[in-house]
Amino acid sequence: HSKPKVLFLLNKLSDYKLKIYNYFVESMGMDSHVELQLYYCDPEIFANILQENMDAYDYFVVMPHFKELPPEEHYKRDKAFYYIKQIPEDQLIVMDNYLPELGEDIAGIYQDFKMDISDAMHEGLYRLYKYDKLIMVYTNHPIYPYPREIKEGFKKFCKEYNFSHEVLDKIYPDMELRSNDAYILIEEEDLVNLMKQVKDNGYSLGKDLGVISYNDTALKTLLDITVVSTDFRSMGETASFMIKKNKRDLVKNVFHFIDRGSI
């Protein structure tokens, strides 16, 4: 028998996206051929890739993260969904981001970005109570946007437990850091910039100032940074299992709060 061919459509190259891809390929094993293509969060590129390859693959694994578009370009997003829906249901796996436009009769493994961060911070509630203010650093990338549900989930948590809170767009050089504030950071660059300023000011993480980072990495483990993170291995292996066993489930992926003492 010929090896089944899988097209893996990734919106961007990032550490956590590549981890998911690698775990998926590893779990699929040597009896399949997986090809990675990037569409850079552009729904038109996404649609064109599917249109050109609809008959070339046995399975399609897609991560539908699209950039914000002006109203006059919404047809590009509609085109992307049109071609997703042209894929036979038994050949499609939606990964990482579930979008209501796709309906509920699809197979997928996804993050619930709003509830995941809210629930994870709830796990660290007993540590967060000692801080005067919670600050999320959420960058509005026009090309590679983060799901806005992350910011909404942060605000939901803060309002539910009556935390003073703020959303910044980045960590600026030489910004005024106040003790008894806790930061929730998404970008690696912001984490590095904040850690440098923490060191320069002689602050102690988990005592003077708190830090939670989004998405776990080996470096954060080494630096003892508390994280909230989806389980990359679980996501990749679950998608592979769905293909191998012809499962048609829509599953929310595991999301962890990992306390390493930085809050």
Short mmCIF file of N, CA, C and O in Angstrom, two decimals, residues 177 193-205 209 211:
data_model
loop_
_atom_site.label_atom_id
_atom_site.label_comp_id
_atom_site.label_asym_id
_atom_site.label_seq_id
_atom_site.Cartn_x
_atom_site.Cartn_y
_atom_site.Cartn_z
N LEU A 177 9.09 49.91 36.62
CA LEU A 177 8.51 48.71 37.22
C LEU A 177 8.16 48.99 38.67
O LEU A 177 8.94 49.61 39.40
N ASN A 193 13.12 41.19 27.80
CA ASN A 193 13.27 42.60 28.19
C ASN A 193 12.86 42.82 29.65
O ASN A 193 13.50 43.59 30.38
N LEU A 194 11.80 42.15 30.07
CA LEU A 194 11.37 42.30 31.46
C LEU A 194 12.39 41.68 32.41
O LEU A 194 12.73 42.28 33.45
N MET A 195 12.89 40.49 32.08
CA MET A 195 13.86 39.83 32.95
C MET A 195 15.12 40.67 33.11
O MET A 195 15.72 40.72 34.19
N LYS A 196 15.54 41.33 32.04
CA LYS A 196 16.72 42.20 32.12
C LYS A 196 16.46 43.35 33.09
O LYS A 196 17.32 43.69 33.92
N GLN A 197 15.28 43.95 33.01
CA GLN A 197 14.98 45.08 33.89
C GLN A 197 14.77 44.63 35.34
O GLN A 197 15.10 45.35 36.27
N VAL A 198 14.22 43.43 35.50
CA VAL A 198 14.09 42.87 36.85
C VAL A 198 15.48 42.72 37.48
O VAL A 198 15.70 43.10 38.64
N LYS A 199 16.42 42.20 36.69
CA LYS A 199 17.79 42.03 37.17
C LYS A 199 18.44 43.38 37.47
O LYS A 199 19.08 43.55 38.53
N ASP A 200 18.27 44.35 36.55
CA ASP A 200 18.89 45.67 36.73
C ASP A 200 18.36 46.39 37.96
O ASP A 200 19.07 47.17 38.60
N ASN A 201 17.08 46.14 38.30
CA ASN A 201 16.47 46.81 39.45
C ASN A 201 16.65 46.04 40.75
O ASN A 201 16.23 46.51 41.81
N GLY A 202 17.26 44.86 40.65
CA GLY A 202 17.50 44.07 41.85
C GLY A 202 16.25 43.45 42.45
O GLY A 202 16.22 43.13 43.64
N TYR A 203 15.23 43.26 41.61
CA TYR A 203 14.00 42.66 42.11
C TYR A 203 14.15 41.14 42.18
O TYR A 203 14.95 40.53 41.47
N SER A 204 13.33 40.54 43.03
CA SER A 204 13.30 39.08 43.16
C SER A 204 11.97 38.58 42.63
O SER A 204 10.90 38.99 43.10
N LEU A 205 12.03 37.68 41.63
CA LEU A 205 10.80 37.13 41.06
C LEU A 205 10.08 36.29 42.09
O LEU A 205 10.69 35.50 42.81
N LEU A 209 8.09 40.99 42.42
CA LEU A 209 7.40 41.12 41.14
C LEU A 209 7.11 39.74 40.59
O LEU A 209 7.92 38.82 40.74
N VAL A 211 5.89 36.99 37.43
CA VAL A 211 5.94 36.77 35.98
C VAL A 211 5.29 35.44 35.65
O VAL A 211 5.63 34.40 36.24
#
